[in-house]
mmCIF file of C-alpha atoms in Angstrom:
data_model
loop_
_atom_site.group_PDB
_atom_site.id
_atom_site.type_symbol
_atom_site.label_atom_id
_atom_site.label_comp_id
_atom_site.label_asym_id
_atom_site.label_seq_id
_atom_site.Cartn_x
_atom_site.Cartn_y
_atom_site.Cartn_z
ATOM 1 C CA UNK A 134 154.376 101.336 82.070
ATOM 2 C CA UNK A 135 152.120 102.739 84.667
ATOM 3 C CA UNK A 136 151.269 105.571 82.082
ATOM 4 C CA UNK A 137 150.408 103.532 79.369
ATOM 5 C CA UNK A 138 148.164 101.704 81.582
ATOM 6 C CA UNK A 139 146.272 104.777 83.020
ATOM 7 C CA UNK A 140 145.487 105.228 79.328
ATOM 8 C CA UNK A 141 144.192 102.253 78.554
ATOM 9 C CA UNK A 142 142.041 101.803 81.606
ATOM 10 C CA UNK A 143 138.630 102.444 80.957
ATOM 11 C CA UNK A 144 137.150 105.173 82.484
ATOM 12 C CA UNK A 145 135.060 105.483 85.701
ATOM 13 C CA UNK A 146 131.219 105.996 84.766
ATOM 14 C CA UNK A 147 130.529 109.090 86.435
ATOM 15 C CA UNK A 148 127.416 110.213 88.663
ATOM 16 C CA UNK A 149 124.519 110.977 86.832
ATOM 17 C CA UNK A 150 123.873 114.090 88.830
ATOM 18 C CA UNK A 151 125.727 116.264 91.267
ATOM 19 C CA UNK A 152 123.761 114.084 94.122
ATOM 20 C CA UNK A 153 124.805 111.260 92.989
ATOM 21 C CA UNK A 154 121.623 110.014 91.909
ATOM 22 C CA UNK A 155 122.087 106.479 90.236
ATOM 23 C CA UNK A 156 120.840 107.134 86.375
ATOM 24 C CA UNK A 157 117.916 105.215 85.214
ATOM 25 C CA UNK A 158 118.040 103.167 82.162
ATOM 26 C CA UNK A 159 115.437 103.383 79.577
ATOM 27 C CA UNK A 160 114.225 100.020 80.881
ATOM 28 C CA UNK A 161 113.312 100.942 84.319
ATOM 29 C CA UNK A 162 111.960 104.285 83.555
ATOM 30 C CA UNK A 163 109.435 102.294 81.964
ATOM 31 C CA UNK A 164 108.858 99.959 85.023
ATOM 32 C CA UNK A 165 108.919 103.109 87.070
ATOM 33 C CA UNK A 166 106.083 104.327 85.124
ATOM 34 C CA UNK A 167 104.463 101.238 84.532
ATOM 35 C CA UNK A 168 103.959 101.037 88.361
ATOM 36 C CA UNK A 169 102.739 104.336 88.480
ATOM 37 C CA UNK A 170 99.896 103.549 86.094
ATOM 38 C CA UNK A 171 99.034 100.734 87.954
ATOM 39 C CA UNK A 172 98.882 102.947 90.976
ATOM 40 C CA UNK A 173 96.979 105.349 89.925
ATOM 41 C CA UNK A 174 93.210 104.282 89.612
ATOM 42 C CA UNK A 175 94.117 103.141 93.308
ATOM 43 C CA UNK A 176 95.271 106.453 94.329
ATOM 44 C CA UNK A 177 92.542 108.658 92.276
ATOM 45 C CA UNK A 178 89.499 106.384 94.021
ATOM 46 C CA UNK A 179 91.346 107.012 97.525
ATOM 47 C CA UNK A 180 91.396 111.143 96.725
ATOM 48 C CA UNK A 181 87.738 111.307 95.776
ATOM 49 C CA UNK A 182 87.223 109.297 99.007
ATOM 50 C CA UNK A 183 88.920 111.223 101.296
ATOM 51 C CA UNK A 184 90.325 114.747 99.711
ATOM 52 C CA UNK A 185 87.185 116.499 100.301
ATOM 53 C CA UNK A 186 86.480 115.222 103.625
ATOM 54 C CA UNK A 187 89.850 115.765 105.274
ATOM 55 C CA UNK A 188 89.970 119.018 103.104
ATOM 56 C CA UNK A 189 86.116 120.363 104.500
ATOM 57 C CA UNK A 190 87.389 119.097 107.771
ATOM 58 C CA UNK A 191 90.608 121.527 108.090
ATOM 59 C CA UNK A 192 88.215 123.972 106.822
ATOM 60 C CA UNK A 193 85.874 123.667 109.716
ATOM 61 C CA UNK A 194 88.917 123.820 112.238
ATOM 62 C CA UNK A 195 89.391 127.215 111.194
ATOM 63 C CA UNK A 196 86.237 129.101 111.770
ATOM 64 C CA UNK A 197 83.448 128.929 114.898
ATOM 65 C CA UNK A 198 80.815 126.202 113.480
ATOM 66 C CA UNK A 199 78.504 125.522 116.068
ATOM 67 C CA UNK A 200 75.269 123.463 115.180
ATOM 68 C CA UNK A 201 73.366 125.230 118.261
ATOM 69 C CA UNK A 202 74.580 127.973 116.951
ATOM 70 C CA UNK A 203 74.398 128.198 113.496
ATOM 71 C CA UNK A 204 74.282 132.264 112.674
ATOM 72 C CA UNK A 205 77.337 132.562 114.894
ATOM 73 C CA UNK A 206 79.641 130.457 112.511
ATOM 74 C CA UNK A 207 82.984 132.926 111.456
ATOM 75 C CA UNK A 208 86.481 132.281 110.411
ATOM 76 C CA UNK A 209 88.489 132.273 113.656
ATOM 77 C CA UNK A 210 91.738 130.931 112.475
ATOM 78 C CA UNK A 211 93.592 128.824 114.800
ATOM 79 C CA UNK A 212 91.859 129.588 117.816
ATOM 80 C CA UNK A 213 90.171 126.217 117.960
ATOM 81 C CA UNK A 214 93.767 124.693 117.879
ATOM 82 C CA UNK A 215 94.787 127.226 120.533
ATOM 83 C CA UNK A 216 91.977 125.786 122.589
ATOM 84 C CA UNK A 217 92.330 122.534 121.645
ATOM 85 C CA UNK A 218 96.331 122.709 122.419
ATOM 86 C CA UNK A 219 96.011 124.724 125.891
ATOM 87 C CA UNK A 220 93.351 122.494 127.448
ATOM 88 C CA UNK A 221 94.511 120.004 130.249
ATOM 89 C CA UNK A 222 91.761 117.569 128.966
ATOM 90 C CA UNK A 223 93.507 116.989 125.660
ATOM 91 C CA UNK A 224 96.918 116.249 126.837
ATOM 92 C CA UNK A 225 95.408 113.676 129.807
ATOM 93 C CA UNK A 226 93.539 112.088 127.166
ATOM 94 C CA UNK A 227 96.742 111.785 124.475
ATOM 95 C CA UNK A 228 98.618 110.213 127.244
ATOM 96 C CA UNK A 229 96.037 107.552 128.385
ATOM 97 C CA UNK A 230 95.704 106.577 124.539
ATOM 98 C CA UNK A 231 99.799 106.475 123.998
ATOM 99 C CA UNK A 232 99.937 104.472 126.924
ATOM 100 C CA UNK A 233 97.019 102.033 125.718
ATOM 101 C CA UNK A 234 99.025 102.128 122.295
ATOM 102 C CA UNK A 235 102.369 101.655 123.234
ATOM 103 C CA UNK A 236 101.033 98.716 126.167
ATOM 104 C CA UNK A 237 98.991 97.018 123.829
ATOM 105 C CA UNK A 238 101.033 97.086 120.402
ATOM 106 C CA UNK A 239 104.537 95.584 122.258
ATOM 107 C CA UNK A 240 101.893 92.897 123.978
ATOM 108 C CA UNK A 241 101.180 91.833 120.619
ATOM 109 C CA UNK A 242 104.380 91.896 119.302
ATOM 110 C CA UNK A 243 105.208 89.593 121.311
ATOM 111 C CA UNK A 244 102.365 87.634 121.718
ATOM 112 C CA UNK A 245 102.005 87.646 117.597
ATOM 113 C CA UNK A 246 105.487 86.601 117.505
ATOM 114 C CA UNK A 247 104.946 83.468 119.481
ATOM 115 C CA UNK A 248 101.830 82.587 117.365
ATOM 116 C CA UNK A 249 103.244 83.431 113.898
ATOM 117 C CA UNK A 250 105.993 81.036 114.976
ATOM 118 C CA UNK A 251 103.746 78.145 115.869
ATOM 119 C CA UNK A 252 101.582 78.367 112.795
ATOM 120 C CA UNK A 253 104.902 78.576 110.894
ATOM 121 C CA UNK A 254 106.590 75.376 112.484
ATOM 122 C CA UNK A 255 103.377 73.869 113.083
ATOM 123 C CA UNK A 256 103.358 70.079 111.105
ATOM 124 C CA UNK A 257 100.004 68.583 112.347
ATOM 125 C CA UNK A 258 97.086 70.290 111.902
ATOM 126 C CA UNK A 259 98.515 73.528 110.127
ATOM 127 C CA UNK A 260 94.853 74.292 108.154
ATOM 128 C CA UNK A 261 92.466 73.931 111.720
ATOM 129 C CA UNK A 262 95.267 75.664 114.050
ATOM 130 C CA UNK A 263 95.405 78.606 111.886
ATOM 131 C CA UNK A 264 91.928 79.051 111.439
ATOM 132 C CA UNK A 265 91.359 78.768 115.527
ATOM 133 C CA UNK A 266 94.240 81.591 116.119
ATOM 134 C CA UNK A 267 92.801 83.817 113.296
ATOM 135 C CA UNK A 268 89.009 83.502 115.374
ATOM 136 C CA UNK A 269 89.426 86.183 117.759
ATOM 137 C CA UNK A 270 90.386 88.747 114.373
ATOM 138 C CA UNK A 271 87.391 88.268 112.974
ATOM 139 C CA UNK A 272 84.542 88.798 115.175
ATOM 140 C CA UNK A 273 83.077 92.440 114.632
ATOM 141 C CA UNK A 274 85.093 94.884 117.177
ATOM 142 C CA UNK A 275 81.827 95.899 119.021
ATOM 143 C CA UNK A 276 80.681 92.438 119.571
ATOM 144 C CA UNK A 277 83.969 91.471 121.137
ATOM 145 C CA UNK A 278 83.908 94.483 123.341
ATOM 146 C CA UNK A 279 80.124 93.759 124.259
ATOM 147 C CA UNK A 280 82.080 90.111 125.223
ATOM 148 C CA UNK A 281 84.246 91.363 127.654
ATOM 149 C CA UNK A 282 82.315 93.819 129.166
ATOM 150 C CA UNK A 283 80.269 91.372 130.148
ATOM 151 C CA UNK A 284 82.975 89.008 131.581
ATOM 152 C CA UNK A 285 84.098 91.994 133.730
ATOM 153 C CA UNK A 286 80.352 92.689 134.781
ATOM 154 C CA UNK A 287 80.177 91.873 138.879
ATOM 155 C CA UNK A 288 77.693 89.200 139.419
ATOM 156 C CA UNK A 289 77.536 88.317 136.019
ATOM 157 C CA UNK A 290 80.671 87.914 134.688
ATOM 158 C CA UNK A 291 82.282 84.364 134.000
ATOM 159 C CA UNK A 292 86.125 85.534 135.672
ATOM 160 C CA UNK A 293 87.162 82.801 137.935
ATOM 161 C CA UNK A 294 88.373 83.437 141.483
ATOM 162 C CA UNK A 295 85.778 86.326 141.954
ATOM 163 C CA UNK A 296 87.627 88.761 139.917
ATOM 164 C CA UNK A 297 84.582 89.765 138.389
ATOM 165 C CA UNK A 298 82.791 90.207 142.109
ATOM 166 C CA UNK A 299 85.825 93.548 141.845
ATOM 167 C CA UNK A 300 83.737 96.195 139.556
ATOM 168 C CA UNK A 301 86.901 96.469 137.242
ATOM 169 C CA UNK A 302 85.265 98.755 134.515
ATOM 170 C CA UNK A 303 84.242 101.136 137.515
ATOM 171 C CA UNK A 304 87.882 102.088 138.494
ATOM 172 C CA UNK A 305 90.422 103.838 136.222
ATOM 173 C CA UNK A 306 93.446 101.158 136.605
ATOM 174 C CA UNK A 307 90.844 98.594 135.764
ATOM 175 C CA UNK A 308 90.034 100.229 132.413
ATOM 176 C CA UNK A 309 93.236 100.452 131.614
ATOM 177 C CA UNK A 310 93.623 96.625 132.010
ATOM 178 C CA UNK A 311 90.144 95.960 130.315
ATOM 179 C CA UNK A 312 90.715 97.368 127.555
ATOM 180 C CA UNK A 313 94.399 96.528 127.047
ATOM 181 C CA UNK A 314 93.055 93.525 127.157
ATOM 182 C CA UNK A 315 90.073 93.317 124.622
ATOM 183 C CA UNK A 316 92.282 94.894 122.647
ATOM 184 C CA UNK A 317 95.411 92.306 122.836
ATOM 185 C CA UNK A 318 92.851 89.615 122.283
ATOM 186 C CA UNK A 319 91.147 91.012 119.510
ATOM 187 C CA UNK A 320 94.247 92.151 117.021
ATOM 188 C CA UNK A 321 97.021 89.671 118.147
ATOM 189 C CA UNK A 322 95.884 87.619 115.282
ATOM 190 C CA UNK A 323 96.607 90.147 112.969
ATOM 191 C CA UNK A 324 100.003 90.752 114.084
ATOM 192 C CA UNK A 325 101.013 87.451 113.998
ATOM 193 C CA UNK A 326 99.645 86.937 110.588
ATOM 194 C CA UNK A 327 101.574 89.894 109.566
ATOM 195 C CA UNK A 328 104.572 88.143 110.939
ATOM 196 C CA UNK A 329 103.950 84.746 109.793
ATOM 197 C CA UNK A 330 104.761 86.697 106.238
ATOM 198 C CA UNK A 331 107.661 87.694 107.554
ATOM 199 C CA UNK A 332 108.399 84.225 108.595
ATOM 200 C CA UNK A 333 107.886 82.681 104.989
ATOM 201 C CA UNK A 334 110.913 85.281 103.121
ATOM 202 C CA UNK A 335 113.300 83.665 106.188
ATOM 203 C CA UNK A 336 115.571 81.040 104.135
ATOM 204 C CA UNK A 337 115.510 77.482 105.785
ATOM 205 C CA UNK A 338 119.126 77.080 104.514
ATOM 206 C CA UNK A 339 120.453 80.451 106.661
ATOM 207 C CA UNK A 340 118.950 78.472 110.028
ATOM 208 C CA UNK A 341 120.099 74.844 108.924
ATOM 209 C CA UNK A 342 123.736 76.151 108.189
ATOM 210 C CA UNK A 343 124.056 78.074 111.237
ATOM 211 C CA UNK A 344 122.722 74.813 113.104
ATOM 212 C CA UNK A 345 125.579 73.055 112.096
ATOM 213 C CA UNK A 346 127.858 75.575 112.988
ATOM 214 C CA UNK A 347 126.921 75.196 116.565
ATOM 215 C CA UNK A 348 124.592 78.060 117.029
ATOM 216 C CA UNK A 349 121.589 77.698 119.232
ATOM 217 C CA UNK A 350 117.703 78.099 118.676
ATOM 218 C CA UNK A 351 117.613 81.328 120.561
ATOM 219 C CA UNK A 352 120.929 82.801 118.875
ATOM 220 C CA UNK A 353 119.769 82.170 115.522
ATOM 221 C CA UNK A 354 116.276 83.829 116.222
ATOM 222 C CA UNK A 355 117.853 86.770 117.147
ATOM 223 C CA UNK A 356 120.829 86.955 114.442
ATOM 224 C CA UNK A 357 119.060 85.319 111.190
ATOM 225 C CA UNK A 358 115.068 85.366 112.074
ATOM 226 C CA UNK A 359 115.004 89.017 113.605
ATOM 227 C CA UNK A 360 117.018 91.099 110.994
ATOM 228 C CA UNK A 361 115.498 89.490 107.801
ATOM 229 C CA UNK A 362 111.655 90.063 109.298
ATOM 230 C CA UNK A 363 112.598 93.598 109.885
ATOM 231 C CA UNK A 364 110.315 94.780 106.844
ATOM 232 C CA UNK A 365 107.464 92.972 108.246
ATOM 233 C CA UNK A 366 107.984 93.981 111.720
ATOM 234 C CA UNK A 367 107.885 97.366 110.606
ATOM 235 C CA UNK A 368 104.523 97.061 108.465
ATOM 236 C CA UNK A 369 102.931 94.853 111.641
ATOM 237 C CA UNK A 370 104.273 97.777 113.963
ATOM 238 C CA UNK A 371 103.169 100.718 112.186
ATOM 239 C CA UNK A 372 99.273 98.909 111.223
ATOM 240 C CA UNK A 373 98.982 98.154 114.500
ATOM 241 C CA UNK A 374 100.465 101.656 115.968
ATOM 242 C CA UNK A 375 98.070 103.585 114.073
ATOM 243 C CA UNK A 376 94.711 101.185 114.248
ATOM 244 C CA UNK A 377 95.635 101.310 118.068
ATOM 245 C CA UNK A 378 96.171 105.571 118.627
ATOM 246 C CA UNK A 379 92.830 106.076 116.964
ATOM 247 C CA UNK A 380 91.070 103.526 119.234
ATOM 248 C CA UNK A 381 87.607 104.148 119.916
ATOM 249 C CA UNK A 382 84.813 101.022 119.509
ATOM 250 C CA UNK A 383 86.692 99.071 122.720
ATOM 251 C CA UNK A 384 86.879 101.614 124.863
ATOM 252 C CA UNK A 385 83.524 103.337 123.858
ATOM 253 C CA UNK A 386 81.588 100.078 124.726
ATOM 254 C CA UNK A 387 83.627 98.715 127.527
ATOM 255 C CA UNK A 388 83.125 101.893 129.479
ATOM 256 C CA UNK A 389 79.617 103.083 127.865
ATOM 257 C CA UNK A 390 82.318 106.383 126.967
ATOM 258 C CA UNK A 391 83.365 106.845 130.215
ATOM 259 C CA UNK A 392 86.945 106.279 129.227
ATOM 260 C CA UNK A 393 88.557 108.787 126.922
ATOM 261 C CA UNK A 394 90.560 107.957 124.110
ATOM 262 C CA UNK A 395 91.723 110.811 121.511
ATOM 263 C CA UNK A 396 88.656 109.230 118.656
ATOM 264 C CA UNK A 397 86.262 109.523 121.512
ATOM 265 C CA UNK A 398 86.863 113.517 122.662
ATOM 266 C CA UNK A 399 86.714 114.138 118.639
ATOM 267 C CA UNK A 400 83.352 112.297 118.798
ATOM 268 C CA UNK A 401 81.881 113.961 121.889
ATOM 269 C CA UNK A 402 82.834 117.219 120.399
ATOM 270 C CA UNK A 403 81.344 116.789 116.848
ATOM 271 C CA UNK A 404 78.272 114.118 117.932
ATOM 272 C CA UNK A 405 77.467 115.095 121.478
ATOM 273 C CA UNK A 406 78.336 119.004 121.497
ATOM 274 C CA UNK A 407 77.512 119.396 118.146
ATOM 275 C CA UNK A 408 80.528 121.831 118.062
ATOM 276 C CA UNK A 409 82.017 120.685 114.390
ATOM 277 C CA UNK A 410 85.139 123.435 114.789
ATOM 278 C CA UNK A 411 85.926 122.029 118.101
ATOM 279 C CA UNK A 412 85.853 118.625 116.494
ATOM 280 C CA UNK A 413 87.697 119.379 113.368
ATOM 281 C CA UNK A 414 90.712 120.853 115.202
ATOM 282 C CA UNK A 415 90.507 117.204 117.473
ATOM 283 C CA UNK A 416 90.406 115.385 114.297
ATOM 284 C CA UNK A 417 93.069 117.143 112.438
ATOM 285 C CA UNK A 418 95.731 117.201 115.224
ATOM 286 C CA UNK A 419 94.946 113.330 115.370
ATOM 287 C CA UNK A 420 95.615 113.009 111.495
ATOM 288 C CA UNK A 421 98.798 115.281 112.291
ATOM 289 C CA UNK A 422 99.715 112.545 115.401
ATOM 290 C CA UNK A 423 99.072 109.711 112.659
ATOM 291 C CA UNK A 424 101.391 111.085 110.331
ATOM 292 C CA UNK A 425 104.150 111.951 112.962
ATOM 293 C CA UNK A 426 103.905 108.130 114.290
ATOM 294 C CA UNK A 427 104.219 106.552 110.860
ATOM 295 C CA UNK A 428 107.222 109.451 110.191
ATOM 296 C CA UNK A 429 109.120 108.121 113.636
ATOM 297 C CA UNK A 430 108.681 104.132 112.400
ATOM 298 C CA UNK A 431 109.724 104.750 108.516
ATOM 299 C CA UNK A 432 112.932 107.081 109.812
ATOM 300 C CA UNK A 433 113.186 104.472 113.233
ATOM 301 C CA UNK A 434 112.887 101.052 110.517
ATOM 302 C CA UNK A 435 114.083 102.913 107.129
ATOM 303 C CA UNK A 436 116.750 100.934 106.121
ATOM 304 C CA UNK A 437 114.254 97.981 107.024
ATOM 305 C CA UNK A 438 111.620 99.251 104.634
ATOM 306 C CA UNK A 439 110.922 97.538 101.408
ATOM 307 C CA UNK A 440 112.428 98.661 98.398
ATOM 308 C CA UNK A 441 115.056 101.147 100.622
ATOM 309 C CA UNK A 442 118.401 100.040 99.281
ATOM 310 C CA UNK A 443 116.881 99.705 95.218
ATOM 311 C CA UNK A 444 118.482 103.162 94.132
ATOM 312 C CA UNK A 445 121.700 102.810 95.947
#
C-alpha cells in the first residue's frame, strides 16, 4: 500500500540551482526588469554626477598634487594614505566625530521616537503640531548653527542661569555639548518623521488584540511597535549615521573651525593647504568609513531590511 502510494505522490519540485536559488517565473523576471528600467535613468544621472568626481578624486590620492607646488605633482601611490593613516591627528579627529555620531544619532532616536509617537496619536491639532515639530528641520544648517552660537556667546547669549556668562564654545567638553546639541535640535525632526512612517505600517488590530489580552502600553511597544518598525529604524539609523559622520556646517560655524570633525581636516587640507593629494586620501578614507557604516547597519538590521525575505 505504502508503495503504491510513493508512486502516486507527486513529486517534490526541485531547487532551481545547486544554491538553492528560488526559480523565477516568467512573470517576475519581467517585474524584475521592469524595475530595473525604472531605475535606471535614476542611476545613469547619479554616475554622471558623481563617477568622475569620486573617480578624479582617488586619482589625486595617489600622486603629490600640491597647488603651491604645481611642477612637483608625481604619482606617489599610497603614500598619502600612509600619511594620512600614521598621523595621530587623523585618528583624534575620527574619534571626536564617532563620538559626536554615535551621541547625537541614539539622542535622536530617542528623542524622534517620542515625537513620531505624539504626531502619530496626536487627535487635536494633528496639521499645526506637525508643522511646529518639523520647524527646527527646515531652517538652513548654517543659520541654525549661527543661532546657537550666539546663545552660547558670554554676555550675549539668551541661556538662563548664567550659563552663557561660562565661555562654552572656548573649552573642548563644551564643544562637544554645543554641538551635540545644535545638532539634536536641528535633525530630530527628521528622525521622527522617518519613524512616524514606520508608525503608519504598525496594524491598529495587533495593539487592540493584545490590549485585550492583558498586555500593557509599554509591553506592547516593545513586542508589536518595535519589531514591525525595524525597516524604518534601520533607514532613520543609517540617514542619520551617515549625514552625522560627515558633519561639518555645525561644527565649522559653532567653533569658527576650531573643532575638528573628519569633513573639516578634508577641507583644511584641500581649501586651506591647498594640498589636493592630502585631501583626496582624507576624502576617500571617509567615503571608505561611509561605506563600512552602512555595511555594519544592513548586516546589523538585514533581516529588517525591506524586501530581505522576497527570494526565500
Amino acid at each position: 500500500m505504502s508503495s503504491v502510494a510513493a508512486k502516486a505522490a507527486p513529486p517534490t519540485a526541485a531547487p532551481a540551482t545547486a544554491k538553492g536559488k528560488r526559480h523565477l517565473t516568467d512573470k517576475q523576471k519581467g517585474e524584475r526588469k521592469l524595475a530595473y528600467m525604472l531605475c535606471a535613468p535614476a542611476v545613469i544621472a547619479m554616475l554622471l554626477v558623481t563617477a568622475y568626481p569620486v573617480l578624479y578624486a582617488l586619482w589625486l590620492s595617489l600622486r603629490r598634487s600640491d597647488l603651491r607646488f604645481p611642477d612637483a605633482s608625481e604619482f606617489v601611490g599610497l603614500t598619502n594614505y600612509i600619511t594620512v593613516l600614521t598621523s595621530s591627528t587623523w585618528w583624534s579627529v575620527l574619534g571626536a566625530t564617532t563620538l559626536i555620531t554615535v551621541v547625537s544619532v541614539a539622542i535622536e532616536l530617542v528623542l524622534g521616537m517620542a515625537l513620531a509617537l505624539v504626531m502619530h496619536r496626536i487627535i487635536f491639532a494633528r496639521g499645526p503640531v506637525r508643522a511646529a515639530i518639523l520647524i527646527p528641520y527646515g531652517i538652513i544648517t548654517v543659520v541654525a548653527a549661527l543661532s546657537w552660537q550666539y546663545m552660547f556667546t558670554p554676555e550675549n547669549g539668551f541661556l538662563p542661569f548664567g550659563i552663557s556668562q561660562s565661555a562654552l564654545l572656548a573649552d573642548t567638553a563644551g564643544q562637544y555639548i554645543a554641538i551635540i546639541a545644535t545638532e539634536v535640535w536641528k535633525t530630530t525632526p527628521f528622525m521622527a518623521l522617518l519613524l512616524l512612517a514606520g508608525l503608519a505600517i504598525v496594524p491598529d488590530e495587533l495593539h487592540e488584540a493584545a490590549k485585550v489580552d492583558g498586555a500593557t502600553a509599554i509591553q506592547r511597544f516593545f513586542r508589536i511597535t518595535l519589531p514591525l518598525m525595524k525597516p524604518a529604524i534601520l533607514v532613520a539609523l543609517l540617514f542619520r549615521t551617515l549625514d552625522a559622520f560627515r558633519l561639518f556646517d555645525s561644527a565649522f560655524v559653532l567653533t569658527n573651525g576650531d573643532f575638528r570633525t573628519v569633513s573639516i581636516l578634508g577641507y583644511d587640507q584641500l581649501i586651506t593647504r591647498l594640498n589636493l593629494g592630502l585631501g583626496s586620501a582624507v576624502s576617500v578614507l571617509i567615503f571608505l568609513c561611509v561605506l563600512i557604516i552602512a555595511a555594519l547597519f544592513v548586516k546589523g538590521f538585514g533581516t529588517a531590511a525591506p524586501g530581505a525575505g522576497d527570494d526565500r
